[in-house]
XYZ file of C-alpha atoms in Angstrom:
657
model
C 0.000 0.000 0.000
C 1.296 3.465 -0.859
C 2.499 5.516 2.092
C 0.793 8.740 3.190
C 2.821 11.332 5.094
C -0.375 12.477 6.822
C -0.970 8.973 8.199
C 2.712 8.566 9.089
C 2.771 11.788 11.109
C -0.614 10.936 12.653
C 0.694 7.561 13.873
C 4.007 9.064 15.003
C 2.251 11.586 17.266
C -0.140 9.073 18.839
C 2.555 6.433 19.350
C 4.841 8.980 21.013
C 2.041 10.064 23.346
C 1.089 6.477 24.225
C 4.683 5.317 24.803
C 5.584 8.245 27.077
C 5.000 6.830 30.588
C 2.881 4.104 29.015
C -0.357 3.366 30.837
C -0.130 6.439 33.065
C -1.795 9.806 32.800
C 0.313 12.498 31.149
C 0.214 16.120 30.016
C 0.824 17.250 26.434
C 2.452 20.701 26.359
C 2.035 22.618 23.091
C 2.223 26.196 21.921
C 0.004 27.766 19.267
C 2.219 26.611 16.381
C 2.548 23.051 17.683
C -1.202 22.811 18.178
C -1.752 23.711 14.508
C 0.623 20.926 13.466
C -1.150 18.374 15.657
C -4.664 19.525 14.723
C -3.702 19.186 11.062
C -3.567 15.374 11.285
C -4.884 14.263 14.698
C -8.335 14.673 16.199
C -8.506 16.011 19.747
C -10.457 12.950 20.923
C -7.607 10.679 19.834
C -5.207 12.630 22.059
C -7.571 12.608 25.040
C -8.131 8.853 24.753
C -4.377 8.322 25.220
C -4.581 9.182 28.960
C -3.724 12.845 28.493
C -4.674 15.337 31.186
C -3.178 18.268 33.064
C -1.054 16.906 35.878
C 2.400 17.360 37.319
C 5.071 16.791 34.650
C 7.209 13.773 35.519
C 9.048 13.378 32.215
C 8.928 14.860 28.743
C 9.818 14.059 25.142
C 10.326 16.542 22.305
C 8.553 15.380 19.141
C 10.009 16.192 15.685
C 6.819 17.533 14.131
C 7.809 20.891 12.657
C 6.146 20.409 9.268
C 2.621 20.292 7.862
C 1.475 17.287 5.793
C -0.916 19.058 3.455
C -1.687 15.959 1.403
C -0.621 12.321 1.481
C 2.516 13.146 -0.565
C 2.812 16.904 -0.104
C 4.471 18.601 2.871
C 4.629 22.359 3.363
C 6.314 24.507 5.998
C 3.731 27.308 5.609
C 6.436 29.909 5.030
C 5.731 32.045 1.927
C 8.477 34.471 3.043
C 11.066 31.821 2.219
C 11.173 32.881 -1.436
C 12.096 36.467 -0.560
C 14.691 35.518 2.043
C 16.435 33.157 -0.381
C 16.419 35.339 -3.500
C 16.117 39.017 -2.447
C 19.543 40.661 -2.883
C 19.117 42.837 0.223
C 18.359 39.918 2.576
C 21.665 38.064 2.472
C 22.037 38.541 6.209
C 18.973 36.379 6.836
C 19.886 33.484 4.550
C 22.033 31.438 6.952
C 19.494 31.504 9.774
C 16.740 30.631 7.312
C 18.675 27.677 5.893
C 19.240 26.441 9.447
C 15.504 26.690 10.068
C 14.719 24.793 6.857
C 17.272 22.175 7.871
C 15.531 21.516 11.186
C 12.191 21.047 9.433
C 13.701 18.575 6.974
C 15.324 16.667 9.858
C 11.905 16.436 11.532
C 10.496 14.999 8.316
C 13.288 12.401 7.991
C 12.959 11.326 11.637
C 9.192 10.959 11.314
C 9.631 8.862 8.164
C 12.373 6.828 9.827
C 14.829 7.637 7.025
C 18.533 8.447 7.063
C 18.636 8.983 3.308
C 21.351 9.334 0.717
C 21.425 13.061 -0.088
C 21.938 14.572 -3.537
C 21.565 18.210 -4.462
C 21.053 20.436 -7.485
C 24.251 22.151 -8.661
C 23.609 24.138 -11.852
C 26.454 24.227 -14.321
C 27.687 27.507 -15.742
C 25.529 29.629 -13.421
C 26.953 32.745 -11.835
C 23.901 34.130 -10.044
C 24.253 34.534 -6.303
C 21.622 31.937 -5.379
C 23.222 29.163 -7.464
C 24.871 27.716 -4.326
C 21.617 27.649 -2.371
C 20.892 23.933 -2.780
C 24.534 23.074 -2.057
C 24.510 24.829 1.309
C 21.108 23.469 2.301
C 22.112 19.892 1.460
C 25.308 20.104 3.496
C 23.466 21.555 6.468
C 20.950 18.695 6.286
C 23.723 16.074 6.058
C 25.568 17.488 9.081
C 22.407 17.630 11.185
C 21.368 14.104 10.208
C 24.806 12.798 11.191
C 24.566 14.640 14.503
C 21.112 13.240 15.197
C 22.158 9.687 14.314
C 25.195 9.913 16.613
C 22.906 10.642 19.597
C 20.194 8.130 18.624
C 21.666 4.654 18.057
C 18.242 3.311 17.063
C 17.964 5.768 14.136
C 16.972 4.868 11.529
C 14.731 2.054 12.778
C 15.147 -1.350 11.183
C 13.170 -1.708 7.948
C 13.180 -4.007 4.921
C 12.687 -1.238 2.418
C 15.657 0.147 0.446
C 17.415 3.161 1.859
C 15.695 6.404 0.934
C 17.077 9.199 -1.221
C 16.664 12.907 -0.533
C 17.011 15.401 -3.393
C 17.615 19.029 -2.478
C 16.707 21.550 -5.134
C 15.231 25.035 -5.371
C 12.897 27.133 -7.473
C 15.629 28.149 -9.915
C 15.759 24.580 -11.315
C 12.530 25.154 -13.265
C 11.180 28.627 -14.069
C 8.697 27.420 -16.687
C 6.498 25.478 -14.295
C 5.157 28.495 -12.311
C 4.248 30.333 -15.558
C 2.636 27.735 -17.835
C -1.141 27.243 -17.704
C -1.931 23.780 -16.341
C -5.301 22.162 -17.104
C -5.532 19.477 -14.472
C -8.286 20.240 -11.963
C -6.238 21.249 -8.895
C -3.657 23.357 -10.726
C -6.252 25.032 -12.960
C -8.549 25.850 -10.033
C -5.716 27.404 -7.987
C -4.613 29.386 -11.059
C -8.005 30.785 -12.074
C -10.233 30.812 -8.988
C -10.026 32.869 -5.752
C -9.193 29.919 -3.519
C -8.243 30.983 -0.003
C -4.983 29.649 1.382
C -4.389 29.431 5.132
C -4.532 26.830 7.868
C -7.290 25.388 5.695
C -7.928 25.716 1.960
C -11.381 27.006 1.111
C -13.567 28.329 -1.688
C -16.671 30.465 -1.306
C -19.727 29.242 -3.130
C -23.503 29.587 -2.928
C -25.241 26.583 -1.402
C -28.949 25.842 -1.651
C -29.235 28.214 -4.603
C -32.788 29.314 -5.311
C -34.098 28.114 -1.953
C -35.126 29.933 1.195
C -31.960 28.873 2.996
C -29.667 30.048 0.187
C -26.374 31.309 1.570
C -22.781 31.996 0.618
C -20.561 29.498 2.370
C -16.833 28.858 2.407
C -16.305 25.171 1.728
C -13.119 23.457 2.833
C -11.091 21.728 0.118
C -8.827 19.057 1.540
C -8.139 15.412 2.238
C -11.580 14.886 3.802
C -13.215 15.807 0.494
C -13.265 12.502 -1.403
C -14.456 14.088 -4.640
C -11.515 16.513 -4.562
C -8.949 13.825 -3.728
C -10.211 11.543 -6.476
C -10.283 14.190 -9.216
C -7.651 16.825 -8.411
C -4.991 15.386 -10.745
C -7.303 14.599 -13.636
C -7.379 16.747 -16.733
C -10.313 19.156 -16.498
C -12.046 17.403 -19.392
C -11.834 14.081 -17.531
C -12.882 15.710 -14.261
C -16.112 17.030 -15.743
C -16.884 13.677 -17.344
C -16.208 11.920 -14.023
C -18.440 14.291 -12.034
C -21.278 13.899 -14.505
C -20.821 10.129 -14.678
C -20.829 9.752 -10.898
C -23.967 11.839 -10.601
C -25.732 9.816 -13.279
C -24.910 6.637 -11.386
C -26.322 8.202 -8.245
C -29.571 8.943 -10.082
C -29.715 5.393 -11.395
C -29.326 4.101 -7.848
C -32.200 6.375 -6.781
C -34.772 6.049 -9.588
C -37.459 7.641 -7.464
C -35.491 10.890 -7.432
C -35.358 12.072 -11.028
C -35.052 11.111 -14.660
C -31.400 10.448 -15.526
C -31.935 11.740 -19.053
C -31.925 15.284 -17.698
C -28.329 14.993 -16.427
C -26.672 15.986 -19.701
C -24.826 19.159 -18.644
C -23.246 20.748 -15.602
C -26.057 23.296 -15.253
C -28.741 20.586 -15.485
C -27.041 18.577 -12.751
C -26.783 21.669 -10.543
C -30.518 22.269 -10.960
C -31.255 18.677 -10.023
C -29.029 18.961 -6.942
C -31.319 21.692 -5.619
C -33.913 18.994 -4.956
C -31.720 16.855 -2.716
C -32.552 17.969 0.835
C -32.130 14.416 2.162
C -28.528 14.268 0.883
C -27.260 17.615 2.178
C -23.566 16.691 2.521
C -23.415 14.991 -0.872
C -25.377 17.844 -2.358
C -22.926 20.491 -1.080
C -19.867 18.502 -2.207
C -21.119 17.970 -5.751
C -22.428 21.522 -5.923
C -19.000 22.850 -4.890
C -17.028 20.942 -7.513
C -19.532 21.383 -10.285
C -19.468 25.128 -9.601
C -15.661 25.245 -9.563
C -15.374 23.187 -12.754
C -17.969 25.312 -14.527
C -16.275 28.553 -13.461
C -12.883 27.273 -14.663
C -14.319 26.426 -18.072
C -16.055 29.819 -18.311
C -12.748 31.601 -17.688
C -10.989 29.240 -20.083
C -13.259 30.474 -22.865
C -13.449 34.145 -21.834
C -9.660 34.549 -21.617
C -8.952 32.514 -24.770
C -6.722 30.138 -22.887
C -6.789 27.584 -25.678
C -4.991 29.941 -28.078
C -2.690 31.158 -25.324
C -1.793 27.674 -24.073
C -0.937 26.442 -27.561
C 1.873 29.011 -27.794
C 2.895 28.451 -24.168
C 3.399 24.736 -24.792
C 5.680 25.433 -27.748
C 7.749 27.865 -25.664
C 8.013 25.550 -22.648
C 8.828 22.373 -24.589
C 10.737 23.884 -27.523
C 8.561 21.802 -29.864
C 5.269 22.407 -31.627
C 2.334 19.996 -31.658
C 4.043 17.963 -34.399
C 7.261 17.662 -32.339
C 9.127 20.061 -34.609
C 10.925 23.293 -33.924
C 8.199 25.946 -33.640
C 7.971 28.652 -36.311
C 6.623 32.210 -36.352
C 6.450 32.375 -32.577
C 7.089 36.128 -32.470
C 4.111 36.843 -34.741
C 1.821 34.592 -32.682
C 2.936 36.276 -29.468
C 2.342 39.792 -30.826
C -1.147 38.786 -31.926
C -1.989 37.461 -28.463
C -0.549 40.509 -26.704
C -2.803 42.734 -28.800
C -5.913 40.683 -27.981
C -8.055 42.416 -25.364
C -9.486 39.089 -24.201
C -6.092 38.126 -22.780
C -5.804 39.527 -19.237
C -2.730 41.521 -18.225
C -1.203 38.862 -15.944
C -1.408 36.296 -18.756
C 0.302 38.735 -21.131
C 3.127 39.190 -18.644
C 3.479 35.415 -18.236
C 3.631 35.009 -22.022
C 6.447 37.586 -22.350
C 8.413 35.884 -19.571
C 8.006 32.473 -21.202
C 9.232 33.880 -24.500
C 12.255 35.415 -22.752
C 13.078 32.075 -21.101
C 12.677 30.223 -24.399
C 14.986 32.656 -26.220
C 17.501 32.562 -23.343
C 17.231 36.333 -23.017
C 16.064 39.211 -25.200
C 17.546 42.372 -26.590
C 16.372 45.138 -24.193
C 14.652 47.018 -27.026
C 12.619 43.921 -27.900
C 11.475 43.561 -24.296
C 10.266 47.169 -24.319
C 8.353 46.587 -27.569
C 6.612 43.538 -26.142
C 5.592 45.467 -23.022
C 4.216 48.235 -25.232
C 2.142 45.763 -27.269
C 0.841 44.223 -24.046
C 0.046 47.694 -22.622
C 1.632 46.719 -19.320
C 2.770 49.274 -16.724
C 6.484 50.174 -16.509
C 6.986 48.428 -13.168
C 6.308 45.062 -14.844
C 9.730 45.447 -16.469
C 11.244 44.950 -13.006
C 9.320 41.683 -12.626
C 10.868 40.422 -15.853
C 14.358 41.583 -14.913
C 14.127 39.909 -11.498
C 14.188 36.530 -13.221
C 17.949 37.072 -13.323
C 18.032 36.653 -9.524
C 16.853 33.070 -10.083
C 19.457 32.319 -12.726
C 17.627 33.268 -15.927
C 19.421 35.129 -18.671
C 17.368 38.277 -19.207
C 19.428 40.271 -21.734
C 21.624 39.224 -24.644
C 23.360 40.885 -27.625
C 21.532 41.567 -30.858
C 23.374 38.921 -32.881
C 22.891 36.144 -30.344
C 20.244 33.798 -31.813
C 20.584 30.991 -29.263
C 17.668 29.479 -27.382
C 17.641 27.882 -23.953
C 18.592 24.256 -23.397
C 16.658 22.444 -20.651
C 18.859 20.989 -17.925
C 17.565 17.473 -18.674
C 17.374 17.941 -22.431
C 14.294 18.027 -24.656
C 12.099 14.980 -24.693
C 9.217 14.623 -27.172
C 5.880 13.468 -25.793
C 5.119 9.739 -26.020
C 3.899 8.408 -29.342
C 0.174 8.121 -29.835
C -0.701 10.847 -27.287
C -4.234 12.122 -27.627
C -4.684 15.349 -29.581
C -7.136 16.521 -26.910
C -4.213 16.781 -24.493
C -1.934 18.717 -26.829
C -2.236 21.649 -24.412
C -0.645 19.534 -21.679
C 2.599 18.452 -23.376
C 4.861 20.276 -20.954
C 6.362 18.248 -18.110
C 8.248 19.945 -15.273
C 11.943 19.316 -14.673
C 11.060 17.386 -11.518
C 9.559 14.586 -13.605
C 12.779 14.230 -15.611
C 14.745 14.167 -12.358
C 12.631 11.314 -10.964
C 12.692 9.369 -14.235
C 16.485 9.546 -14.393
C 16.703 8.512 -10.750
C 14.648 5.399 -11.494
C 16.764 4.537 -14.520
C 20.060 5.215 -12.733
C 21.073 7.769 -15.369
C 21.009 10.957 -13.279
C 24.168 12.971 -13.937
C 26.292 13.107 -10.747
C 27.763 16.409 -11.915
C 24.309 17.981 -11.977
C 23.167 16.214 -8.787
C 26.269 15.318 -6.740
C 26.224 13.456 -3.429
C 26.938 15.028 -0.065
C 28.996 11.951 0.885
C 31.167 9.548 -1.118
C 29.348 6.249 -1.456
C 30.611 3.041 0.144
C 30.976 1.197 -3.147
C 33.027 4.014 -4.613
C 30.766 4.409 -7.615
C 28.498 7.244 -8.553
C 26.332 4.860 -10.418
C 23.154 4.122 -10.431
C 21.708 0.860 -9.313
C 22.934 1.493 -5.792
C 21.312 4.913 -5.642
C 18.151 3.792 -7.356
C 17.508 1.953 -4.099
C 18.586 -1.614 -4.605
C 20.420 -1.707 -1.253
C 18.340 -2.201 1.875
C 18.712 -0.314 5.148
C 19.064 -3.645 6.950
C 21.277 -6.682 6.659
C 20.719 -9.567 4.266
C 19.415 -11.692 7.138
C 16.266 -9.609 7.385
C 15.673 -9.533 3.620
C 12.780 -11.499 2.160
C 13.787 -14.495 0.008
C 12.829 -14.239 -3.622
C 10.297 -17.070 -3.375
C 8.374 -15.056 -0.775
C 7.668 -12.371 -3.362
C 5.485 -14.738 -5.349
C 3.086 -15.304 -2.485
C -0.407 -13.835 -2.891
C -0.781 -10.559 -1.070
C 2.953 -9.934 -0.797
C 3.859 -6.256 -1.078
C 7.477 -5.475 -1.778
C 8.861 -2.689 0.430
C 8.987 0.572 -1.466
C 11.895 2.975 -1.464
C 11.094 6.496 -0.345
C 12.205 9.487 -2.389
C 12.012 12.870 -0.689
C 12.278 15.999 -2.822
C 12.964 19.219 -0.901
C 12.274 22.271 -3.061
C 13.378 25.542 -1.448
C 11.517 28.673 -2.491
C 8.123 27.132 -3.273
C 6.683 24.387 -5.484
C 3.826 24.249 -7.987
C 0.777 22.008 -8.150
C 2.132 20.616 -11.409
C 5.190 19.338 -9.520
C 2.979 17.956 -6.765
C 0.958 16.011 -9.350
C 4.151 14.499 -10.766
C 5.033 13.000 -7.359
C 1.678 11.205 -7.234
C 2.018 9.952 -10.798
C 5.549 8.646 -10.271
C 4.451 6.886 -7.070
C 1.675 5.134 -8.991
C 3.796 4.065 -11.956
C 6.887 2.945 -10.034
C 7.702 0.956 -6.910
C 8.660 4.134 -5.037
C 6.925 6.458 -2.601
C 7.689 10.037 -3.647
C 7.177 12.938 -1.223
C 7.478 16.636 -2.045
C 8.449 19.037 0.761
C 8.519 22.788 0.220
C 8.153 26.096 2.022
C 4.831 26.948 0.349
C 2.748 26.294 -2.735
C 3.149 28.684 -5.655
C 0.350 29.737 -7.969
C 1.260 31.741 -11.087
C -0.138 34.968 -9.623
C 1.723 34.501 -6.348
C 4.931 33.817 -8.266
C 4.531 37.108 -10.167
C 3.889 39.032 -6.945
C 6.909 37.539 -5.224
C 9.113 38.285 -8.224
C 7.939 41.907 -8.046
C 8.798 42.013 -4.316
C 12.429 41.184 -5.109
C 12.784 44.845 -6.162
C 11.086 46.295 -3.100
C 12.881 48.021 -0.267
C 13.237 45.757 2.748
C 11.318 48.197 4.933
C 8.226 47.716 2.770
C 8.244 43.912 2.844
C 7.009 43.487 6.436
C 9.217 40.453 6.960
C 8.582 38.364 10.086
C 12.271 38.835 10.972
C 11.765 42.616 11.023
C 8.685 42.562 13.218
C 8.902 43.003 16.993
C 9.459 39.648 18.682
C 6.371 37.960 20.028
C 6.183 38.455 23.777
C 4.177 36.789 26.477
C 1.217 38.794 27.832
C 2.384 41.545 30.170
C 0.092 40.462 32.993
C 2.197 37.313 33.438
C 5.080 39.470 34.701
C 3.073 41.712 37.043
C 3.483 41.042 40.811
C 0.626 39.489 42.675
C -1.592 42.216 44.202
C -1.464 42.544 48.020
C -4.767 41.437 49.490
C -5.974 43.800 52.271
C -8.696 42.742 54.722
C -12.092 44.346 54.133
C -12.819 47.528 56.114
C -14.485 47.030 59.519
C -17.790 48.869 59.897
C -18.098 48.366 63.688
C -14.751 48.125 65.477
C -16.380 47.163 68.759
C -18.277 44.280 67.179
C -15.145 43.204 65.265
C -13.129 43.138 68.451
C -15.656 40.763 69.973
C -15.395 38.167 67.152
C -13.670 35.114 68.638
C -10.506 34.048 66.804
C -9.676 30.376 66.305
C -7.364 29.168 69.061
C -3.750 28.580 68.250
C -2.210 25.185 68.783
C -1.735 24.313 72.476
C -4.012 27.010 73.893
C -7.434 26.704 75.520
C -10.570 28.317 74.200
C -11.469 31.576 76.003
C -15.219 32.124 76.250
C -16.493 35.623 75.386
C -17.677 37.783 78.385
C -21.338 37.415 77.488
C -22.692 37.682 81.029
C -20.613 40.741 81.861
C -21.665 42.516 78.687
C -25.312 42.005 79.544
C -24.813 43.985 82.773
C -23.242 46.978 81.039
C -24.975 50.334 81.599
C -23.426 53.125 79.578
C -24.742 55.941 81.719
C -23.228 54.516 84.883
C -19.640 54.797 83.620
C -17.995 57.527 85.669
C -15.315 58.043 83.063
C -17.697 59.163 80.309
C -18.477 62.799 79.751
C -22.073 63.891 80.013
C -22.462 64.194 76.229
C -21.572 60.538 75.728
C -23.966 59.497 78.491
C -26.757 61.194 76.585
C -25.929 59.307 73.363
C -24.015 62.165 71.581
C -20.648 61.713 69.887
C -17.699 63.558 71.372
C -14.200 63.693 69.703
C -12.579 65.646 72.651
C -10.512 63.724 75.193
C -11.922 63.795 78.767
C -9.907 65.143 81.723
C -9.185 62.746 84.635
C -9.207 65.730 87.106
C -12.665 66.905 86.192
C -14.530 68.383 89.163
C -17.749 66.627 88.123
C -16.181 63.151 88.588
C -15.771 61.563 91.974
C -12.237 60.554 92.802
C -12.133 56.726 93.079
C -9.676 54.764 95.047
C -6.272 54.018 93.523
C -6.936 50.369 92.466
C -10.313 51.171 90.984
C -8.834 54.081 89.023
C -6.090 51.880 87.499
C -8.657 49.292 86.375
C -10.823 51.986 84.850
C -7.901 53.576 82.966
C -6.914 50.182 81.540
C -10.440 49.548 80.297
C -10.566 52.946 78.619
C -7.396 52.198 76.731
C -8.915 48.943 75.436
C -12.223 50.627 74.630
C -14.039 48.063 76.728
C -16.981 49.000 78.903
C -17.668 46.904 81.989
C -19.274 47.061 85.424
C -17.462 46.583 88.705
C -16.992 43.108 89.993
């Protein structure tokens, strides 16, 4: 069974929680970022059922989870700023720290997968741009950290029968065509054309229950829980629409009491029929979402004349026309498209950039003429020129007629390919990389190793994964492979693409996993759509102060109230001091209880106190001290006077014994 990084991380988290003080109650300590990682793959109930509560911490274990499995074979680090840090010329001071951060995330991924892989990295030949050493540095950082981790964990990697994994480190500069070409598989096309929201969750706003009383606009989540999305995201849009309509027709056939299946002949007809499905609300919303998205994609495909545009794009990206020949009259076709008002401005800019990449640079005057035909603003020239920061040749002399040569060479499409898919001839460089890995023909000069190999050869069969991570004793005998139900262990290939990856490249990893005996995973900082790629290229010219980089923001601090001293608690004010003085206090240890003078208090007569002035005897307040030598007071005997004075000091009133 093919491996899923979401399931692997899910199991890793739960197993770590269960095995920490197994059988006892424990506390799971997370911050906001860690909670997002856990919530991405694990339900809260699963954590709580593993004897997790808030108790005193007896022991702890740090889990290597600093990555987000977005799909079964796609991992992101949710860091769109990575592109700017790696390629902006004014941010060189941030590159080392950022590479160290990327390294730690990749180490977390390898530990979770249980892989100590062979590492190879992209080293472009003949490149002089500053970022050409990016993959080299990142690969060496990863190798050093993996060696350090393995030296402190003798059980890493765990014993396994599968061949040792391979990790390829590359970056966005390896393929500049992929973020610019229009892709017509469902996922890539939808992210290119539709306003899909990216965040902790991926969502698309659509109208549910259209035409009914409870009609509302609702943001629907698009992810691994959506079976329709998972099943169709890598299909060509034509096949996706046919599949959606076919599935719905089968649903109608299974429910003949619902409607006549003959009506389900178009997307709009199916949407109208869905309005009458109150008893299947969840299914209704899911089909309504994807039928709406597919219909909107096809509407924009026609409005923006993407068929004409894509035909030229495919010739530029592949270097071959639909008949597998060198394309002719490309300049005239491009001028015609740039003058067409149906082509939106961002598509015109993409077309100019593709032409520049195909020609391996343009004469500056020609670039200006193309911008004038496209009626693009002057600042778009900076977007084009910033391709040089990623290794593209932007300018060349007038007499230079050369065109670009792909790093893996030009490969014609397979024979007998359907004419309906002529607009999908382009294949990203990542596919050529994986194909050459499988065949053992990958050039070690283009993708060298971080370590010399034990057999002393740079070849091939060894690195294609024919050597297991374990000894021969644990290997399955060949006769065991013929048993029914036997599944041969699959090698894992991890591709780390710094600076962002495209949905086209993500699709390739799924396809190669299906057609080979390998599990291919793609890890990247963030997912690039064509519009995001254009915006980030434009930001490479911006002043650092206008970028609002996370590194330039004030550090996140704990709430201030956590550092404030505890307030001093004062006793409540006493309304009646006399009554308060009579409240009995609890006895201290070793002392006897003293009974209150209840009987004596009952005999008190205020007017009979010889020490009180006349005003007090009449019930009036007096704030003047009384004189002990007053002529109105009778002079008591010495002992009686001392007792009376003592009582006055204590504010007690009592009668004589």
